[in-house]
PDB file of N, CA and C in Angstrom:
ATOM      1  N   MET A 247     -25.016-124.425-208.275  1.00  0.00           N
ATOM      2  CA  MET A 247     -25.826-125.606-208.152  1.00  0.00           C
ATOM      3  C   MET A 247     -26.532-125.843-209.483  1.00  0.00           C
ATOM      4  N   VAL A 248     -26.609-127.096-209.869  1.00  0.00           N
ATOM      5  CA  VAL A 248     -27.305-127.475-211.098  1.00  0.00           C
ATOM      6  C   VAL A 248     -28.412-128.456-210.738  1.00  0.00           C
ATOM      7  N   ILE A 249     -29.603-128.161-211.207  1.00  0.00           N
ATOM      8  CA  ILE A 249     -30.737-129.071-211.046  1.00  0.00           C
ATOM      9  C   ILE A 249     -31.146-129.497-212.446  1.00  0.00           C
ATOM     10  N   SER A 250     -31.149-130.788-212.665  1.00  0.00           N
ATOM     11  CA  SER A 250     -31.476-131.306-213.987  1.00  0.00           C
ATOM     12  C   SER A 250     -32.440-132.475-213.834  1.00  0.00           C
ATOM     13  N   ASP A 251     -33.613-132.354-214.434  1.00  0.00           N
ATOM     14  CA  ASP A 251     -34.603-133.417-214.343  1.00  0.00           C
ATOM     15  C   ASP A 251     -35.635-133.218-215.441  1.00  0.00           C
ATOM     16  N   GLU A 252     -35.803-134.220-216.280  1.00  0.00           N
ATOM     17  CA  GLU A 252     -36.770-134.074-217.370  1.00  0.00           C
ATOM     18  C   GLU A 252     -38.201-133.929-216.851  1.00  0.00           C
ATOM     19  N   ASP A 253     -38.442-134.333-215.610  1.00  0.00           N
ATOM     20  CA  ASP A 253     -39.783-134.177-215.045  1.00  0.00           C
ATOM     21  C   ASP A 253     -40.176-132.711-214.879  1.00  0.00           C
ATOM     22  N   LEU A 254     -39.224-131.795-214.934  1.00  0.00           N
ATOM     23  CA  LEU A 254     -39.562-130.378-214.884  1.00  0.00           C
ATOM     24  C   LEU A 254     -40.382-129.961-216.107  1.00  0.00           C
ATOM     25  N   ALA A 255     -40.262-130.729-217.188  1.00  0.00           N
ATOM     26  CA  ALA A 255     -41.006-130.425-218.410  1.00  0.00           C
ATOM     27  C   ALA A 255     -42.348-131.137-218.469  1.00  0.00           C
ATOM     28  N   PHE A 256     -42.542-132.143-217.609  1.00  0.00           N
ATOM     29  CA  PHE A 256     -43.775-132.918-217.629  1.00  0.00           C
ATOM     30  C   PHE A 256     -44.788-132.329-216.663  1.00  0.00           C
ATOM     31  N   ALA A 257     -46.050-132.569-216.949  1.00  0.00           N
ATOM     32  CA  ALA A 257     -47.130-132.076-216.088  1.00  0.00           C
ATOM     33  C   ALA A 257     -48.002-133.240-215.647  1.00  0.00           C
ATOM     34  N   ASP A 258     -47.383-134.328-215.235  1.00  0.00           N
ATOM     35  CA  ASP A 258     -48.166-135.505-214.863  1.00  0.00           C
ATOM     36  C   ASP A 258     -48.923-135.296-213.554  1.00  0.00           C
ATOM     37  N   LYS A 259     -48.206-135.045-212.479  1.00  0.00           N
ATOM     38  CA  LYS A 259     -48.841-134.887-211.171  1.00  0.00           C
ATOM     39  C   LYS A 259     -48.898-133.423-210.750  1.00  0.00           C
ATOM     40  N   VAL A 260     -47.893-132.661-211.135  1.00  0.00           N
ATOM     41  CA  VAL A 260     -47.837-131.240-210.797  1.00  0.00           C
ATOM     42  C   VAL A 260     -47.621-130.463-212.083  1.00  0.00           C
ATOM     43  N   ASP A 261     -48.422-129.442-212.285  1.00  0.00           N
ATOM     44  CA  ASP A 261     -48.327-128.610-213.483  1.00  0.00           C
ATOM     45  C   ASP A 261     -46.912-128.053-213.633  1.00  0.00           C
ATOM     46  N   ARG A 262     -46.397-128.061-214.854  1.00  0.00           N
ATOM     47  CA  ARG A 262     -45.009-127.631-215.037  1.00  0.00           C
ATOM     48  C   ARG A 262     -44.816-126.147-214.761  1.00  0.00           C
ATOM     49  N   SER A 263     -45.843-125.322-214.897  1.00  0.00           N
ATOM     50  CA  SER A 263     -45.685-123.909-214.540  1.00  0.00           C
ATOM     51  C   SER A 263     -45.553-123.754-213.023  1.00  0.00           C
ATOM     52  N   LEU A 264     -46.233-124.602-212.272  1.00  0.00           N
ATOM     53  CA  LEU A 264     -46.086-124.580-210.817  1.00  0.00           C
ATOM     54  C   LEU A 264     -44.675-125.010-210.420  1.00  0.00           C
ATOM     55  N   LYS A 265     -44.146-126.014-211.095  1.00  0.00           N
ATOM     56  CA  LYS A 265     -42.765-126.443-210.822  1.00  0.00           C
ATOM     57  C   LYS A 265     -41.789-125.302-211.090  1.00  0.00           C
ATOM     58  N   ALA A 266     -41.987-124.606-212.204  1.00  0.00           N
ATOM     59  CA  ALA A 266     -41.089-123.502-212.555  1.00  0.00           C
ATOM     60  C   ALA A 266     -41.189-122.369-211.536  1.00  0.00           C
ATOM     61  N   ARG A 267     -42.396-122.033-211.109  1.00  0.00           N
ATOM     62  CA  ARG A 267     -42.570-120.971-210.107  1.00  0.00           C
ATOM     63  C   ARG A 267     -41.938-121.356-208.772  1.00  0.00           C
ATOM     64  N   ARG A 268     -42.043-122.625-208.411  1.00  0.00           N
ATOM     65  CA  ARG A 268     -41.409-123.083-207.164  1.00  0.00           C
ATOM     66  C   ARG A 268     -39.887-122.967-207.248  1.00  0.00           C
ATOM     67  N   LEU A 269     -39.341-123.327-208.405  1.00  0.00           N
ATOM     68  CA  LEU A 269     -37.892-123.168-208.581  1.00  0.00           C
ATOM     69  C   LEU A 269     -37.482-121.709-208.442  1.00  0.00           C
ATOM     70  N   LYS A 270     -38.272-120.826-209.018  1.00  0.00           N
ATOM     71  CA  LYS A 270     -37.964-119.391-208.932  1.00  0.00           C
ATOM     72  C   LYS A 270     -38.040-118.910-207.491  1.00  0.00           C
ATOM     73  N   GLN A 271     -39.003-119.416-206.713  1.00  0.00           N
ATOM     74  CA  GLN A 271     -39.102-119.044-205.302  1.00  0.00           C
ATOM     75  C   GLN A 271     -37.896-119.548-204.512  1.00  0.00           C
ATOM     76  N   LEU A 272     -37.470-120.777-204.814  1.00  0.00           N
ATOM     77  CA  LEU A 272     -36.322-121.352-204.102  1.00  0.00           C
ATOM     78  C   LEU A 272     -35.006-120.700-204.490  1.00  0.00           C
ATOM     79  N   PHE A 273     -34.895-120.309-205.759  1.00  0.00           N
ATOM     80  CA  PHE A 273     -33.654-119.737-206.293  1.00  0.00           C
ATOM     81  C   PHE A 273     -33.965-118.431-207.036  1.00  0.00           C
ATOM     82  N   PRO A 274     -34.311-117.375-206.294  1.00  0.00           N
ATOM     83  CA  PRO A 274     -34.734-116.129-206.943  1.00  0.00           C
ATOM     84  C   PRO A 274     -33.672-115.510-207.846  1.00  0.00           C
ATOM     85  N   GLN A 275     -32.412-115.745-207.561  1.00  0.00           N
ATOM     86  CA  GLN A 275     -31.337-115.208-208.403  1.00  0.00           C
ATOM     87  C   GLN A 275     -30.834-116.252-209.408  1.00  0.00           C
ATOM     88  N   GLY A 276     -31.494-117.381-209.464  1.00  0.00           N
ATOM     89  CA  GLY A 276     -31.067-118.477-210.332  1.00  0.00           C
ATOM     90  C   GLY A 276     -31.218-118.165-211.810  1.00  0.00           C
ATOM     91  N   ARG A 277     -30.563-118.959-212.602  1.00  0.00           N
ATOM     92  CA  ARG A 277     -30.643-118.861-214.064  1.00  0.00           C
ATOM     93  C   ARG A 277     -31.133-120.209-214.588  1.00  0.00           C
ATOM     94  N   ALA A 278     -31.735-120.197-215.733  1.00  0.00           N
ATOM     95  CA  ALA A 278     -32.234-121.434-216.333  1.00  0.00           C
ATOM     96  C   ALA A 278     -31.553-121.651-217.682  1.00  0.00           C
ATOM     97  N   ILE A 279     -31.141-122.872-217.899  1.00  0.00           N
ATOM     98  CA  ILE A 279     -30.566-123.284-219.177  1.00  0.00           C
ATOM     99  C   ILE A 279     -31.402-124.453-219.673  1.00  0.00           C
ATOM    100  N   ALA A 280     -31.885-124.363-220.881  1.00  0.00           N
ATOM    101  CA  ALA A 280     -32.721-125.425-221.443  1.00  0.00           C
ATOM    102  C   ALA A 280     -31.907-126.268-222.411  1.00  0.00           C
ATOM    103  N   VAL A 281     -31.973-127.558-222.231  1.00  0.00           N
ATOM    104  CA  VAL A 281     -31.370-128.513-223.157  1.00  0.00           C
ATOM    105  C   VAL A 281     -32.537-129.325-223.713  1.00  0.00           C
ATOM    106  N   LEU A 282     -32.766-129.199-224.997  1.00  0.00           N
ATOM    107  CA  LEU A 282     -33.941-129.797-225.614  1.00  0.00           C
ATOM    108  C   LEU A 282     -33.601-131.072-226.372  1.00  0.00           C
ATOM    109  N   ARG A 283     -34.437-132.051-226.185  1.00  0.00           N
ATOM    110  CA  ARG A 283     -34.316-133.306-226.916  1.00  0.00           C
ATOM    111  C   ARG A 283     -35.120-133.180-228.206  1.00  0.00           C
ATOM    112  N   SER A 284     -34.656-133.809-229.248  1.00  0.00           N
ATOM    113  CA  SER A 284     -35.408-133.821-230.493  1.00  0.00           C
ATOM    114  C   SER A 284     -36.833-134.295-230.218  1.00  0.00           C
ATOM    115  N   GLN A 285     -37.798-133.576-230.740  1.00  0.00           N
ATOM    116  CA  GLN A 285     -39.196-133.950-230.522  1.00  0.00           C
ATOM    117  C   GLN A 285     -39.488-135.338-231.090  1.00  0.00           C
ATOM    118  N   PHE A 286     -38.894-135.653-232.211  1.00  0.00           N
ATOM    119  CA  PHE A 286     -39.103-136.978-232.804  1.00  0.00           C
ATOM    120  C   PHE A 286     -38.532-138.074-231.895  1.00  0.00           C
ATOM    121  N   ASP A 287     -37.342-137.840-231.362  1.00  0.00           N
ATOM    122  CA  ASP A 287     -36.740-138.813-230.438  1.00  0.00           C
ATOM    123  C   ASP A 287     -37.569-138.969-229.170  1.00  0.00           C
ATOM    124  N   SER A 288     -38.096-137.869-228.690  1.00  0.00           N
ATOM    125  CA  SER A 288     -38.915-137.907-227.481  1.00  0.00           C
ATOM    126  C   SER A 288     -40.176-138.731-227.693  1.00  0.00           C
ATOM    127  N   ILE A 289     -40.831-138.539-228.818  1.00  0.00           N
ATOM    128  CA  ILE A 289     -42.056-139.294-229.124  1.00  0.00           C
ATOM    129  C   ILE A 289     -41.743-140.774-229.264  1.00  0.00           C
ATOM    130  N   GLU A 290     -40.678-141.092-229.996  1.00  0.00           N
ATOM    131  CA  GLU A 290     -40.298-142.486-230.178  1.00  0.00           C
ATOM    132  C   GLU A 290     -39.955-143.150-228.844  1.00  0.00           C
ATOM    133  N   SER A 291     -39.225-142.441-228.008  1.00  0.00           N
ATOM    134  CA  SER A 291     -38.841-142.973-226.713  1.00  0.00           C
ATOM    135  C   SER A 291     -40.061-143.249-225.832  1.00  0.00           C
ATOM    136  N   TYR A 292     -41.006-142.337-225.843  1.00  0.00           N
ATOM    137  CA  TYR A 292     -42.197-142.533-225.017  1.00  0.00           C
ATOM    138  C   TYR A 292     -43.028-143.703-225.541  1.00  0.00           C
ATOM    139  N   TYR A 293     -43.104-143.840-226.862  1.00  0.00           N
ATOM    140  CA  TYR A 293     -43.805-144.989-227.450  1.00  0.00           C
ATOM    141  C   TYR A 293     -43.158-146.293-226.980  1.00  0.00           C
ATOM    142  N   LEU A 294     -41.849-146.380-227.064  1.00  0.00           N
ATOM    143  CA  LEU A 294     -41.148-147.602-226.648  1.00  0.00           C
ATOM    144  C   LEU A 294     -41.314-147.861-225.154  1.00  0.00           C
ATOM    145  N   PHE A 295     -41.328-146.797-224.365  1.00  0.00           N
ATOM    146  CA  PHE A 295     -41.561-146.930-222.931  1.00  0.00           C
ATOM    147  C   PHE A 295     -42.951-147.518-222.676  1.00  0.00           C
ATOM    148  N   GLU A 296     -43.964-146.945-223.326  1.00  0.00           N
ATOM    149  CA  GLU A 296     -45.329-147.443-223.142  1.00  0.00           C
ATOM    150  C   GLU A 296     -45.482-148.859-223.687  1.00  0.00           C
ATOM    151  N   LEU A 297     -44.814-149.147-224.778  1.00  0.00           N
ATOM    152  CA  LEU A 297     -44.912-150.465-225.393  1.00  0.00           C
ATOM    153  C   LEU A 297     -44.466-151.556-224.417  1.00  0.00           C
ATOM    154  N   ARG A 298     -43.468-151.271-223.621  1.00  0.00           N
ATOM    155  CA  ARG A 298     -42.997-152.241-222.627  1.00  0.00           C
ATOM    156  C   ARG A 298     -44.040-152.520-221.547  1.00  0.00           C
ATOM    157  N   HIS A 299     -44.983-151.596-221.363  1.00  0.00           N
ATOM    158  CA  HIS A 299     -45.974-151.739-220.300  1.00  0.00           C
ATOM    159  C   HIS A 299     -47.362-152.113-220.807  1.00  0.00           C
ATOM    160  N   LEU A 300     -47.521-152.223-222.111  1.00  0.00           N
ATOM    161  CA  LEU A 300     -48.818-152.600-222.678  1.00  0.00           C
ATOM    162  C   LEU A 300     -48.958-154.119-222.709  1.00  0.00           C
ATOM    163  N   LEU A 301     -50.183-154.573-222.591  1.00  0.00           N
ATOM    164  CA  LEU A 301     -50.430-156.014-222.643  1.00  0.00           C
ATOM    165  C   LEU A 301     -50.416-156.525-224.076  1.00  0.00           C
ATOM    166  N   ASP A 302     -50.870-155.708-224.998  1.00  0.00           N
ATOM    167  CA  ASP A 302     -50.916-156.091-226.404  1.00  0.00           C
ATOM    168  C   ASP A 302     -50.064-155.127-227.230  1.00  0.00           C
ATOM    169  N   TYR A 303     -49.496-155.647-228.294  1.00  0.00           N
ATOM    170  CA  TYR A 303     -48.697-154.819-229.196  1.00  0.00           C
ATOM    171  C   TYR A 303     -49.589-153.773-229.863  1.00  0.00           C
ATOM    172  N   VAL A 304     -49.090-152.563-229.957  1.00  0.00           N
ATOM    173  CA  VAL A 304     -49.763-151.479-230.669  1.00  0.00           C
ATOM    174  C   VAL A 304     -48.734-150.885-231.622  1.00  0.00           C
ATOM    175  N   SER A 305     -49.093-150.772-232.897  1.00  0.00           N
ATOM    176  CA  SER A 305     -48.157-150.201-233.858  1.00  0.00           C
ATOM    177  C   SER A 305     -47.902-148.736-233.517  1.00  0.00           C
ATOM    178  N   PHE A 306     -46.768-148.236-233.960  1.00  0.00           N
ATOM    179  CA  PHE A 306     -46.438-146.837-233.704  1.00  0.00           C
ATOM    180  C   PHE A 306     -47.511-145.918-234.287  1.00  0.00           C
ATOM    181  N   GLU A 307     -47.977-146.233-235.489  1.00  0.00           N
ATOM    182  CA  GLU A 307     -48.987-145.398-236.137  1.00  0.00           C
ATOM    183  C   GLU A 307     -50.281-145.360-235.337  1.00  0.00           C
ATOM    184  N   ASP A 308     -50.723-146.515-234.850  1.00  0.00           N
ATOM    185  CA  ASP A 308     -51.949-146.558-234.041  1.00  0.00           C
ATOM    186  C   ASP A 308     -51.756-145.832-232.719  1.00  0.00           C
ATOM    187  N   TRP A 309     -50.605-146.029-232.096  1.00  0.00           N
ATOM    188  CA  TRP A 309     -50.309-145.354-230.842  1.00  0.00           C
ATOM    189  C   TRP A 309     -50.298-143.838-231.024  1.00  0.00           C
ATOM    190  N   LEU A 310     -49.645-143.396-232.104  1.00  0.00           N
ATOM    191  CA  LEU A 310     -49.548-141.969-232.371  1.00  0.00           C
ATOM    192  C   LEU A 310     -50.932-141.371-232.635  1.00  0.00           C
ATOM    193  N   GLU A 311     -51.738-142.064-233.404  1.00  0.00           N
ATOM    194  CA  GLU A 311     -53.098-141.578-233.691  1.00  0.00           C
ATOM    195  C   GLU A 311     -53.920-141.460-232.413  1.00  0.00           C
ATOM    196  N   LYS A 312     -53.844-142.480-231.560  1.00  0.00           N
ATOM    197  CA  LYS A 312     -54.576-142.460-230.295  1.00  0.00           C
ATOM    198  C   LYS A 312     -54.123-141.288-229.424  1.00  0.00           C
ATOM    199  N   ASN A 313     -52.822-141.087-229.336  1.00  0.00           N
ATOM    200  CA  ASN A 313     -52.307-139.995-228.517  1.00  0.00           C
ATOM    201  C   ASN A 313     -52.593-138.630-229.128  1.00  0.00           C
ATOM    202  N   TRP A 314     -52.632-138.552-230.432  1.00  0.00           N
ATOM    203  CA  TRP A 314     -52.953-137.286-231.090  1.00  0.00           C
ATOM    204  C   TRP A 314     -54.393-136.887-230.784  1.00  0.00           C
ATOM    205  N   ARG A 315     -55.305-137.877-230.748  1.00  0.00           N
ATOM    206  CA  ARG A 315     -56.712-137.595-230.449  1.00  0.00           C
ATOM    207  C   ARG A 315     -56.893-137.089-229.023  1.00  0.00           C
ATOM    208  N   LYS A 316     -56.076-137.534-228.104  1.00  0.00           N
ATOM    209  CA  LYS A 316     -56.155-137.083-226.704  1.00  0.00           C
ATOM    210  C   LYS A 316     -54.924-136.256-226.354  1.00  0.00           C
ATOM    211  N   PHE A 317     -54.565-135.375-227.245  1.00  0.00           N
ATOM    212  CA  PHE A 317     -53.317-134.609-227.185  1.00  0.00           C
ATOM    213  C   PHE A 317     -53.063-133.999-225.813  1.00  0.00           C
ATOM    214  N   GLU A 318     -54.034-133.311-225.243  1.00  0.00           N
ATOM    215  CA  GLU A 318     -53.831-132.599-223.984  1.00  0.00           C
ATOM    216  C   GLU A 318     -53.599-133.531-222.798  1.00  0.00           C
ATOM    217  N   LYS A 319     -53.916-134.804-222.951  1.00  0.00           N
ATOM    218  CA  LYS A 319     -53.702-135.762-221.864  1.00  0.00           C
ATOM    219  C   LYS A 319     -52.597-136.753-222.200  1.00  0.00           C
ATOM    220  N   SER A 320     -51.914-136.526-223.293  1.00  0.00           N
ATOM    221  CA  SER A 320     -50.879-137.472-223.720  1.00  0.00           C
ATOM    222  C   SER A 320     -49.488-136.861-223.551  1.00  0.00           C
ATOM    223  N   HIS A 321     -48.496-137.694-223.747  1.00  0.00           N
ATOM    224  CA  HIS A 321     -47.102-137.234-223.693  1.00  0.00           C
ATOM    225  C   HIS A 321     -46.822-136.199-224.781  1.00  0.00           C
ATOM    226  N   LEU A 322     -47.574-136.228-225.845  1.00  0.00           N
ATOM    227  CA  LEU A 322     -47.296-135.330-226.967  1.00  0.00           C
ATOM    228  C   LEU A 322     -47.346-133.863-226.570  1.00  0.00           C
ATOM    229  N   ARG A 323     -48.140-133.527-225.565  1.00  0.00           N
ATOM    230  CA  ARG A 323     -48.233-132.119-225.169  1.00  0.00           C
ATOM    231  C   ARG A 323     -46.895-131.593-224.641  1.00  0.00           C
ATOM    232  N   VAL A 324     -46.047-132.490-224.167  1.00  0.00           N
ATOM    233  CA  VAL A 324     -44.756-132.091-223.600  1.00  0.00           C
ATOM    234  C   VAL A 324     -43.824-131.542-224.678  1.00  0.00           C
ATOM    235  N   ILE A 325     -44.011-131.943-225.912  1.00  0.00           N
ATOM    236  CA  ILE A 325     -43.085-131.515-226.964  1.00  0.00           C
ATOM    237  C   ILE A 325     -43.373-130.093-227.457  1.00  0.00           C
ATOM    238  N   ARG A 326     -44.310-129.420-226.816  1.00  0.00           N
ATOM    239  CA  ARG A 326     -44.549-128.006-227.151  1.00  0.00           C
ATOM    240  C   ARG A 326     -43.482-127.172-226.437  1.00  0.00           C
ATOM    241  N   TYR A 327     -42.306-127.190-227.000  1.00  0.00           N
ATOM    242  CA  TYR A 327     -41.171-126.549-226.358  1.00  0.00           C
ATOM    243  C   TYR A 327     -41.318-125.030-226.270  1.00  0.00           C
ATOM    244  N   ARG A 328     -41.970-124.432-227.220  1.00  0.00           N
ATOM    245  CA  ARG A 328     -42.089-122.972-227.229  1.00  0.00           C
ATOM    246  C   ARG A 328     -42.750-122.476-225.940  1.00  0.00           C
ATOM    247  N   ALA A 329     -43.834-123.137-225.527  1.00  0.00           N
ATOM    248  CA  ALA A 329     -44.534-122.735-224.305  1.00  0.00           C
ATOM    249  C   ALA A 329     -43.653-122.951-223.079  1.00  0.00           C
ATOM    250  N   LEU A 330     -42.936-124.051-223.046  1.00  0.00           N
ATOM    251  CA  LEU A 330     -42.053-124.337-221.912  1.00  0.00           C
ATOM    252  C   LEU A 330     -40.920-123.319-221.827  1.00  0.00           C
ATOM    253  N   LEU A 331     -40.314-123.008-222.961  1.00  0.00           N
ATOM    254  CA  LEU A 331     -39.228-122.027-222.974  1.00  0.00           C
ATOM    255  C   LEU A 331     -39.726-120.640-222.583  1.00  0.00           C
ATOM    256  N   ALA A 332     -40.911-120.270-223.043  1.00  0.00           N
ATOM    257  CA  ALA A 332     -41.482-118.968-222.685  1.00  0.00           C
ATOM    258  C   ALA A 332     -41.727-118.882-221.182  1.00  0.00           C
ATOM    259  N   LEU A 333     -42.185-119.965-220.606  1.00  0.00           N
ATOM    260  CA  LEU A 333     -42.429-120.008-219.167  1.00  0.00           C
ATOM    261  C   LEU A 333     -41.151-119.721-218.381  1.00  0.00           C
ATOM    262  N   TYR A 334     -40.083-120.428-218.703  1.00  0.00           N
ATOM    263  CA  TYR A 334     -38.811-120.229-217.992  1.00  0.00           C
ATOM    264  C   TYR A 334     -38.175-118.889-218.322  1.00  0.00           C
ATOM    265  N   ARG A 335     -38.321-118.416-219.550  1.00  0.00           N
ATOM    266  CA  ARG A 335     -37.782-117.092-219.920  1.00  0.00           C
ATOM    267  C   ARG A 335     -38.488-116.005-219.122  1.00  0.00           C
ATOM    268  N   ASP A 336     -39.820-116.115-218.997  1.00  0.00           N
ATOM    269  CA  ASP A 336     -40.574-115.098-218.265  1.00  0.00           C
ATOM    270  C   ASP A 336     -40.195-115.069-216.782  1.00  0.00           C
ATOM    271  N   LEU A 337     -39.885-116.226-216.220  1.00  0.00           N
ATOM    272  CA  LEU A 337     -39.532-116.285-214.797  1.00  0.00           C
ATOM    273  C   LEU A 337     -38.072-115.943-214.524  1.00  0.00           C
ATOM    274  N   PHE A 338     -37.174-116.471-215.365  1.00  0.00           N
ATOM    275  CA  PHE A 338     -35.740-116.356-215.086  1.00  0.00           C
ATOM    276  C   PHE A 338     -35.019-115.357-215.984  1.00  0.00           C
ATOM    277  N   GLY A 339     -35.688-114.860-216.997  1.00  0.00           N
ATOM    278  CA  GLY A 339     -35.061-113.901-217.914  1.00  0.00           C
ATOM    279  C   GLY A 339     -34.392-114.610-219.077  1.00  0.00           C
ATOM    280  N   ALA A 340     -34.088-113.819-220.090  1.00  0.00           N
ATOM    281  CA  ALA A 340     -33.444-114.340-221.300  1.00  0.00           C
ATOM    282  C   ALA A 340     -32.043-113.745-221.426  1.00  0.00           C
ATOM    283  N   ASP A 341     -31.122-114.529-221.904  1.00  0.00           N
ATOM    284  CA  ASP A 341     -29.764-114.050-222.155  1.00  0.00           C
ATOM    285  C   ASP A 341     -29.452-114.176-223.627  1.00  0.00           C
TER     286      ASP A 341
END
């Protein structure tokens, strides 16, 4: 069985460590494979996504600065791949 969903990396409504622990409970013998998107592509994509939902145009530089100031509450925190990979490695093991 393969479960693939980028929301496993996001912590919007449910903390991503809780999601990972739930997966481990459901699939105790399971394995995890991480496919990582370029951090630059991820940031650009999220900017374009938000831009479609904003009432006023915001330049990429202004958007990035605003999100950098509120890093822990912004999409930018998701690009900390090292922490995400460590979480899944600790639960599912490393190969």
